[in-house]
């Protein structure tokens, strides 16, 4: 791997992964790829209802380097942010049908290998990432898409980007067992610098929305409350939304209008089903309006829609938590903040806010002095999606 390649973008992670690969496997890697994390600006818990979502790719990355090993065994080493190493092996799909194992990080890797459209022989790989885990910025999709893109580089077989996102989503459904929507894998694959991506989760069409933020900062605040989305909370809400659509004789809540919500109430159906449907129908509308406001550089309106979204997620979808609510309340009362909302699946993770750049320092001080937890801040510069760093020669 040339110094020129190492000098690009993800240089520290690439160098760390390369060095670990050489020390562990005794040779240079011959293929490398990366994929980012993401933050969703708005459009939460609607992707599995075929709604609109508006995420951006983050500058945090997962890097995968590796090489074929002339065997039919795949050996993966993952280096965590604290330096801890995890290692696992499984048979190559050329000699065995891959199946999910006990709950573990390796299921994400195994699922991608199993769904790669070409049979893959044995390989060794090292994974290094600085995408925060369990913080609502999609470390799982970053891992899946990075591994898939690495396999494209390793096998010299690339596929359509949307198809890649769909296969990574399928891998997450079947191996870790997480019934996620398409948003995470889509934005991680197709993100563009200085743009948000308006994704139609029904047609799978997308539109790049320029974000011009000379005086505005997209601030992401990690609550440092960890969540596990392999529990029942996420599948329950997805099922409740499906129930609402079925009761309304609709293929999904994407087709619902606000007036139809009264029909659900008249049916005397479960109150939670009505609340979930109310959130979804209005959140889809908010997302479309946010995209238009960004086009017009109307950040004041974007901020108002952020607050509406958070209140709905907290009170109707009920996926917030005291820590996220406290962060949003602090931001709501801080001069210079245009809007804030929880982002991600919920039950912990991050808050995203629009902040006047000149008042950013004071906003951070307010949070540090008032928040009961240990927040971590990062300013979000919309970044590029997955890419191949080095092709197998």
Short mmCIF file of C-alpha atoms in Angstrom, two decimals:
data_model
loop_
_atom_site.label_atom_id
_atom_site.label_comp_id
_atom_site.label_asym_id
_atom_site.label_seq_id
_atom_site.Cartn_x
_atom_site.Cartn_y
_atom_site.Cartn_z
CA UNK A 1 0.00 0.00 0.00
CA UNK A 2 1.63 3.23 -1.17
CA UNK A 3 2.33 6.23 1.00
CA UNK A 4 0.16 8.27 -1.38
CA UNK A 5 -2.82 6.07 -0.56
CA UNK A 6 -2.12 6.23 3.16
CA UNK A 7 -1.97 10.02 3.01
CA UNK A 8 -5.58 10.29 1.86
CA UNK A 9 -8.56 10.96 4.14
CA UNK A 10 -8.65 8.05 6.52
CA UNK A 11 -4.86 8.05 6.91
CA UNK A 12 -4.64 7.21 10.62
CA UNK A 13 -7.12 4.36 10.43
CA UNK A 14 -5.58 2.97 7.25
CA UNK A 15 -2.09 3.05 8.74
CA UNK A 16 -3.30 1.38 11.94
CA UNK A 17 -5.14 -1.34 10.00
CA UNK A 18 -2.19 -1.92 7.69
CA UNK A 19 0.28 -2.21 10.57
CA UNK A 20 -1.98 -4.60 12.45
CA UNK A 21 -2.45 -6.74 9.34
CA UNK A 22 1.31 -6.98 8.77
CA UNK A 23 2.03 -7.84 12.40
CA UNK A 24 -0.78 -10.41 12.60
CA UNK A 25 -0.54 -12.07 9.18
CA UNK A 26 3.04 -11.38 8.10
CA UNK A 27 2.30 -9.79 4.73
CA UNK A 28 0.96 -6.57 3.20
CA UNK A 29 -2.78 -6.20 2.59
CA UNK A 30 -3.73 -6.12 -1.08
CA UNK A 31 -7.21 -4.63 -0.82
CA UNK A 32 -8.70 -1.87 1.33
CA UNK A 33 -11.97 0.03 1.65
CA UNK A 34 -13.79 2.39 3.98
CA UNK A 35 -17.35 3.41 4.83
CA UNK A 36 -18.62 6.22 7.07
CA UNK A 37 -21.06 6.46 9.91
CA UNK A 38 -24.14 8.61 9.48
CA UNK A 39 -26.40 10.99 11.31
CA UNK A 40 -30.01 11.41 10.30
CA UNK A 41 -31.05 15.05 10.20
CA UNK A 42 -34.74 14.15 10.24
CA UNK A 43 -37.06 11.31 9.26
CA UNK A 44 -36.83 8.94 12.23
CA UNK A 45 -38.62 5.59 12.45
CA UNK A 46 -40.14 6.07 9.00
CA UNK A 47 -37.76 4.21 6.69
CA UNK A 48 -39.45 0.88 7.46
CA UNK A 49 -42.76 2.61 6.63
CA UNK A 50 -41.47 3.55 3.15
CA UNK A 51 -41.21 7.23 4.13
CA UNK A 52 -38.63 9.93 3.42
CA UNK A 53 -35.41 10.25 5.40
CA UNK A 54 -32.70 12.91 5.27
CA UNK A 55 -29.32 11.64 6.54
CA UNK A 56 -25.74 12.79 5.99
CA UNK A 57 -22.57 10.72 5.99
CA UNK A 58 -20.15 11.48 8.82
CA UNK A 59 -16.36 11.92 8.70
CA UNK A 60 -16.01 8.92 11.06
CA UNK A 61 -14.99 5.79 9.17
CA UNK A 62 -14.68 2.03 9.31
CA UNK A 63 -11.64 0.77 7.39
CA UNK A 64 -11.12 -2.84 6.25
CA UNK A 65 -7.84 -4.12 4.81
CA UNK A 66 -6.93 -7.65 3.84
CA UNK A 67 -5.96 -10.27 1.31
CA UNK A 68 -6.84 -13.78 0.18
CA UNK A 69 -5.02 -16.42 2.26
CA UNK A 70 -5.05 -19.47 -0.10
CA UNK A 71 -7.30 -21.41 2.27
CA UNK A 72 -11.05 -21.80 2.69
CA UNK A 73 -11.12 -20.04 6.08
CA UNK A 74 -11.94 -16.38 6.75
CA UNK A 75 -10.12 -14.81 9.69
CA UNK A 76 -11.20 -11.37 10.89
CA UNK A 77 -9.47 -9.15 13.46
CA UNK A 78 -11.35 -6.11 14.75
CA UNK A 79 -9.44 -3.42 16.65
CA UNK A 80 -11.68 -1.37 18.95
CA UNK A 81 -11.18 2.30 19.80
CA UNK A 82 -9.71 1.40 23.22
CA UNK A 83 -7.13 -0.89 21.61
CA UNK A 84 -8.93 -4.12 22.49
CA UNK A 85 -8.76 -6.76 19.77
CA UNK A 86 -11.50 -9.17 18.80
CA UNK A 87 -10.79 -12.09 16.50
CA UNK A 88 -13.02 -14.65 14.83
CA UNK A 89 -12.92 -17.18 12.00
CA UNK A 90 -15.52 -18.93 9.88
CA UNK A 91 -15.50 -21.14 6.77
CA UNK A 92 -15.47 -19.48 3.38
CA UNK A 93 -18.82 -19.68 1.54
CA UNK A 94 -17.07 -21.76 -1.13
CA UNK A 95 -17.05 -24.74 1.27
CA UNK A 96 -19.96 -24.12 3.64
CA UNK A 97 -23.30 -22.35 3.74
CA UNK A 98 -22.84 -19.54 6.23
CA UNK A 99 -25.40 -19.28 9.03
CA UNK A 100 -25.82 -16.84 11.94
CA UNK A 101 -23.99 -17.77 15.10
CA UNK A 102 -24.50 -16.64 18.69
CA UNK A 103 -25.07 -12.89 19.06
CA UNK A 104 -21.75 -11.28 18.17
CA UNK A 105 -20.11 -8.60 16.03
CA UNK A 106 -18.89 -11.28 13.62
CA UNK A 107 -22.48 -11.90 12.45
CA UNK A 108 -22.38 -8.52 10.69
CA UNK A 109 -19.27 -9.57 8.78
CA UNK A 110 -20.46 -13.11 8.12
CA UNK A 111 -23.80 -11.87 6.82
CA UNK A 112 -22.14 -9.60 4.27
CA UNK A 113 -19.81 -12.36 3.08
CA UNK A 114 -22.79 -14.71 2.76
CA UNK A 115 -24.74 -12.21 0.65
CA UNK A 116 -21.88 -11.03 -1.55
CA UNK A 117 -22.93 -11.85 -5.13
CA UNK A 118 -19.75 -13.82 -5.90
CA UNK A 119 -18.42 -16.79 -3.98
CA UNK A 120 -15.53 -15.66 -1.80
CA UNK A 121 -12.55 -17.88 -0.98
CA UNK A 122 -10.72 -17.64 2.33
CA UNK A 123 -9.25 -14.31 3.30
CA UNK A 124 -7.65 -12.50 6.24
CA UNK A 125 -8.83 -9.02 7.18
CA UNK A 126 -8.35 -6.34 9.81
CA UNK A 127 -11.11 -3.87 10.73
CA UNK A 128 -10.41 -0.53 12.41
CA UNK A 129 -13.10 2.06 13.09
CA UNK A 130 -13.62 5.38 14.84
CA UNK A 131 -17.42 5.32 14.38
CA UNK A 132 -18.89 5.53 17.92
CA UNK A 133 -20.60 2.24 18.81
CA UNK A 134 -24.12 2.24 20.24
CA UNK A 135 -24.54 5.99 19.74
CA UNK A 136 -27.17 6.10 17.01
CA UNK A 137 -24.72 6.92 14.19
CA UNK A 138 -24.95 3.48 12.55
CA UNK A 139 -21.69 1.76 13.35
CA UNK A 140 -23.36 -1.46 12.15
CA UNK A 141 -24.12 -0.19 8.62
CA UNK A 142 -20.65 1.36 8.46
CA UNK A 143 -19.16 -2.06 9.23
CA UNK A 144 -21.40 -3.91 6.76
CA UNK A 145 -20.80 -1.55 3.86
CA UNK A 146 -17.06 -1.31 4.56
CA UNK A 147 -16.77 -5.11 4.47
CA UNK A 148 -18.86 -5.33 1.29
CA UNK A 149 -16.77 -2.63 -0.42
CA UNK A 150 -13.60 -4.41 0.70
CA UNK A 151 -14.89 -7.61 -0.92
CA UNK A 152 -15.53 -5.66 -4.13
CA UNK A 153 -11.90 -4.53 -4.08
CA UNK A 154 -10.62 -7.99 -3.17
CA UNK A 155 -12.59 -9.85 -5.86
CA UNK A 156 -12.51 -7.02 -8.44
CA UNK A 157 -16.28 -7.35 -8.74
CA UNK A 158 -18.28 -4.16 -8.14
CA UNK A 159 -22.07 -3.83 -8.21
CA UNK A 160 -24.66 -1.06 -8.34
CA UNK A 161 -24.59 1.08 -5.19
CA UNK A 162 -28.30 0.72 -4.38
CA UNK A 163 -28.06 -3.05 -4.81
CA UNK A 164 -25.08 -3.03 -2.44
CA UNK A 165 -27.12 -1.17 0.17
CA UNK A 166 -30.00 -3.65 -0.20
CA UNK A 167 -27.72 -6.67 0.19
CA UNK A 168 -26.13 -5.17 3.32
CA UNK A 169 -29.61 -4.51 4.73
CA UNK A 170 -30.56 -8.12 3.99
CA UNK A 171 -27.40 -9.29 5.76
CA UNK A 172 -28.38 -7.33 8.88
CA UNK A 173 -31.91 -8.73 8.80
CA UNK A 174 -30.80 -12.35 8.52
CA UNK A 175 -27.58 -12.58 10.55
CA UNK A 176 -27.69 -10.16 13.53
CA UNK A 177 -31.48 -10.40 13.27
CA UNK A 178 -32.11 -6.66 13.23
CA UNK A 179 -35.12 -5.67 11.04
CA UNK A 180 -33.65 -2.30 10.03
CA UNK A 181 -34.94 -0.08 7.25
CA UNK A 182 -32.82 0.83 4.23
CA UNK A 183 -31.67 4.31 5.30
CA UNK A 184 -28.41 3.44 7.06
CA UNK A 185 -26.89 1.25 4.37
CA UNK A 186 -28.09 3.64 1.65
CA UNK A 187 -26.49 6.82 3.02
CA UNK A 188 -23.31 5.01 4.07
CA UNK A 189 -22.98 3.83 0.45
CA UNK A 190 -24.12 6.96 -1.40
CA UNK A 191 -23.23 9.91 0.83
CA UNK A 192 -21.70 13.00 -0.76
CA UNK A 193 -19.57 15.75 0.75
CA UNK A 194 -21.51 18.90 1.70
CA UNK A 195 -24.87 17.26 0.94
CA UNK A 196 -27.71 15.56 2.74
CA UNK A 197 -29.43 12.72 0.92
CA UNK A 198 -33.23 12.77 0.66
CA UNK A 199 -34.09 9.08 0.31
CA UNK A 200 -37.48 7.84 -0.82
CA UNK A 201 -37.63 4.53 1.01
CA UNK A 202 -40.47 3.29 -1.21
CA UNK A 203 -38.98 3.86 -4.66
CA UNK A 204 -35.34 3.82 -3.42
CA UNK A 205 -34.74 6.96 -5.44
CA UNK A 206 -32.70 9.72 -3.84
CA UNK A 207 -31.91 13.40 -4.25
CA UNK A 208 -28.73 15.13 -3.11
CA UNK A 209 -29.62 18.24 -1.09
CA UNK A 210 -26.79 20.82 -0.83
CA UNK A 211 -26.07 22.04 2.69
CA UNK A 212 -24.55 25.52 2.74
CA UNK A 213 -23.50 26.18 6.33
CA UNK A 214 -21.17 29.19 6.37
CA UNK A 215 -22.66 30.52 9.62
CA UNK A 216 -24.36 27.36 10.91
CA UNK A 217 -22.84 24.27 12.54
CA UNK A 218 -24.46 20.84 12.60
CA UNK A 219 -23.57 19.82 16.15
CA UNK A 220 -23.91 16.20 17.23
CA UNK A 221 -23.92 15.54 20.98
CA UNK A 222 -23.33 11.98 22.12
CA UNK A 223 -25.28 11.41 25.33
CA UNK A 224 -22.95 8.48 26.15
CA UNK A 225 -26.02 6.42 26.96
CA UNK A 226 -25.61 3.12 25.12
CA UNK A 227 -28.51 1.28 23.59
CA UNK A 228 -29.02 -2.24 22.29
CA UNK A 229 -31.39 -2.41 19.33
CA UNK A 230 -31.53 -6.20 19.24
CA UNK A 231 -34.14 -6.12 22.02
CA UNK A 232 -37.87 -5.93 21.49
CA UNK A 233 -38.33 -2.14 21.36
CA UNK A 234 -37.49 -1.56 17.71
CA UNK A 235 -39.35 -4.62 16.31
CA UNK A 236 -42.38 -3.69 18.43
CA UNK A 237 -42.62 -0.24 16.88
CA UNK A 238 -42.14 -1.61 13.40
CA UNK A 239 -44.93 -4.14 14.04
CA UNK A 240 -47.22 -1.42 15.43
CA UNK A 241 -46.73 0.66 12.28
CA UNK A 242 -47.45 -2.39 10.13
CA UNK A 243 -50.63 -2.99 12.12
CA UNK A 244 -51.77 0.58 11.50
CA UNK A 245 -51.20 0.27 7.76
CA UNK A 246 -53.05 -3.07 7.66
CA UNK A 247 -56.03 -1.63 9.53
CA UNK A 248 -56.17 1.21 7.00
CA UNK A 249 -55.86 -1.26 4.09
CA UNK A 250 -52.65 0.44 2.95
CA UNK A 251 -49.38 -1.14 1.81
CA UNK A 252 -47.52 1.09 4.27
CA UNK A 253 -48.02 4.28 6.28
CA UNK A 254 -46.30 6.19 3.49
CA UNK A 255 -49.70 6.17 1.75
CA UNK A 256 -51.56 7.50 4.82
CA UNK A 257 -52.72 11.07 5.29
CA UNK A 258 -53.44 12.90 8.53
CA UNK A 259 -57.20 12.61 7.94
CA UNK A 260 -56.94 8.80 8.01
CA UNK A 261 -55.63 8.83 11.56
CA UNK A 262 -59.16 9.58 12.74
CA UNK A 263 -60.23 6.28 11.16
CA UNK A 264 -57.79 4.43 13.41
CA UNK A 265 -59.25 6.12 16.47
CA UNK A 266 -62.77 5.23 15.32
CA UNK A 267 -61.74 1.57 15.10
CA UNK A 268 -60.89 1.63 18.82
CA UNK A 269 -57.55 0.02 18.03
CA UNK A 270 -54.62 -0.03 20.42
CA UNK A 271 -53.73 3.50 21.55
CA UNK A 272 -50.04 2.78 20.89
CA UNK A 273 -50.80 1.92 17.27
CA UNK A 274 -52.50 5.30 16.83
CA UNK A 275 -49.59 7.13 18.46
CA UNK A 276 -46.98 5.39 16.27
CA UNK A 277 -48.98 6.07 13.11
CA UNK A 278 -49.46 9.73 14.05
CA UNK A 279 -45.71 10.14 14.43
CA UNK A 280 -44.91 8.44 11.12
CA UNK A 281 -47.43 10.36 9.00
CA UNK A 282 -46.32 13.73 10.35
CA UNK A 283 -42.61 12.87 10.35
CA UNK A 284 -42.71 12.02 6.65
CA UNK A 285 -44.24 15.44 5.96
CA UNK A 286 -41.65 17.16 8.19
CA UNK A 287 -38.82 15.48 6.31
CA UNK A 288 -40.00 16.70 2.92
CA UNK A 289 -40.42 20.21 4.33
CA UNK A 290 -36.94 20.12 5.87
CA UNK A 291 -35.37 19.23 2.52
CA UNK A 292 -37.12 22.19 0.89
CA UNK A 293 -36.05 24.51 3.73
CA UNK A 294 -32.43 23.41 3.33
CA UNK A 295 -32.60 24.14 -0.39
CA UNK A 296 -33.80 27.64 0.51
CA UNK A 297 -31.22 28.01 3.31
CA UNK A 298 -34.10 28.56 5.75
CA UNK A 299 -32.32 27.20 8.81
CA UNK A 300 -34.81 28.81 11.18
CA UNK A 301 -37.58 26.62 9.76
CA UNK A 302 -35.32 23.56 9.77
CA UNK A 303 -34.71 24.13 13.49
CA UNK A 304 -38.43 24.39 14.22
CA UNK A 305 -39.00 21.09 12.43
CA UNK A 306 -36.19 19.50 14.46
CA UNK A 307 -37.99 20.37 17.72
CA UNK A 308 -41.31 19.08 16.39
CA UNK A 309 -39.63 15.83 15.40
CA UNK A 310 -38.06 15.33 18.81
CA UNK A 311 -41.28 16.00 20.68
CA UNK A 312 -43.05 13.45 18.48
CA UNK A 313 -40.33 10.84 18.94
CA UNK A 314 -40.46 11.35 22.70
CA UNK A 315 -44.23 11.48 23.19
CA UNK A 316 -45.71 9.47 20.32
CA UNK A 317 -43.06 7.00 19.19
CA UNK A 318 -41.68 6.84 22.76
CA UNK A 319 -38.10 6.07 21.75
CA UNK A 320 -36.36 8.88 23.61
CA UNK A 321 -34.98 8.67 27.15
CA UNK A 322 -34.42 11.13 30.03
CA UNK A 323 -30.86 11.90 28.94
CA UNK A 324 -31.83 12.74 25.36
CA UNK A 325 -34.79 14.81 26.53
CA UNK A 326 -32.54 16.71 28.93
CA UNK A 327 -30.02 17.49 26.19
CA UNK A 328 -32.76 18.79 23.89
CA UNK A 329 -34.22 20.90 26.73
CA UNK A 330 -30.80 22.43 27.42
CA UNK A 331 -30.32 23.17 23.74
CA UNK A 332 -33.85 24.60 23.46
CA UNK A 333 -33.03 27.16 26.15
CA UNK A 334 -29.55 28.02 24.81
CA UNK A 335 -29.11 31.21 22.74
CA UNK A 336 -27.82 30.46 19.26
CA UNK A 337 -29.53 27.07 18.89
CA UNK A 338 -32.02 26.96 16.02
CA UNK A 339 -33.28 23.45 16.70
CA UNK A 340 -32.39 20.06 18.17
CA UNK A 341 -33.70 16.50 18.16
CA UNK A 342 -32.68 12.99 19.08
CA UNK A 343 -31.33 11.04 16.12
CA UNK A 344 -31.04 7.32 15.49
CA UNK A 345 -33.14 4.43 16.72
CA UNK A 346 -33.48 5.90 20.20
CA UNK A 347 -33.09 4.75 23.83
CA UNK A 348 -29.78 6.59 24.00
CA UNK A 349 -27.28 7.75 21.45
CA UNK A 350 -27.05 11.22 20.02
CA UNK A 351 -28.80 14.54 19.62
CA UNK A 352 -28.32 16.62 16.45
CA UNK A 353 -28.65 20.41 16.59
CA UNK A 354 -28.32 23.43 14.34
CA UNK A 355 -26.22 26.08 16.08
CA UNK A 356 -25.00 29.53 15.09
CA UNK A 357 -21.26 29.14 14.62
CA UNK A 358 -20.49 32.29 16.62
CA UNK A 359 -22.30 30.92 19.68
CA UNK A 360 -21.10 27.31 19.51
CA UNK A 361 -18.64 27.61 22.39
CA UNK A 362 -21.29 28.99 24.75
CA UNK A 363 -23.73 26.25 23.75
CA UNK A 364 -21.19 23.57 24.62
CA UNK A 365 -20.51 25.24 27.98
CA UNK A 366 -24.22 25.21 28.75
CA UNK A 367 -24.43 21.50 28.07
CA UNK A 368 -21.31 20.70 30.09
CA UNK A 369 -22.61 22.65 33.08
CA UNK A 370 -26.21 21.37 33.01
CA UNK A 371 -26.23 17.85 31.54
CA UNK A 372 -26.18 15.07 34.11
CA UNK A 373 -24.06 12.74 31.97
CA UNK A 374 -20.73 12.94 30.14
CA UNK A 375 -21.42 14.39 26.69
CA UNK A 376 -19.09 14.16 23.71
CA UNK A 377 -19.35 16.76 20.94
CA UNK A 378 -18.51 16.60 17.29
CA UNK A 379 -19.26 18.99 14.49
CA UNK A 380 -20.75 17.22 11.53
CA UNK A 381 -19.26 17.98 8.13
CA UNK A 382 -21.32 16.02 5.58
CA UNK A 383 -18.87 13.58 4.01
CA UNK A 384 -18.38 11.09 1.20
CA UNK A 385 -19.84 7.60 1.30
CA UNK A 386 -18.06 4.26 0.96
CA UNK A 387 -15.05 3.97 -1.28
CA UNK A 388 -12.39 1.53 -2.39
CA UNK A 389 -8.97 2.64 -1.18
CA UNK A 390 -6.88 -0.10 -2.77
CA UNK A 391 -7.81 -2.68 -5.42
CA UNK A 392 -6.38 -6.18 -5.32
CA UNK A 393 -3.61 -6.17 -7.92
#
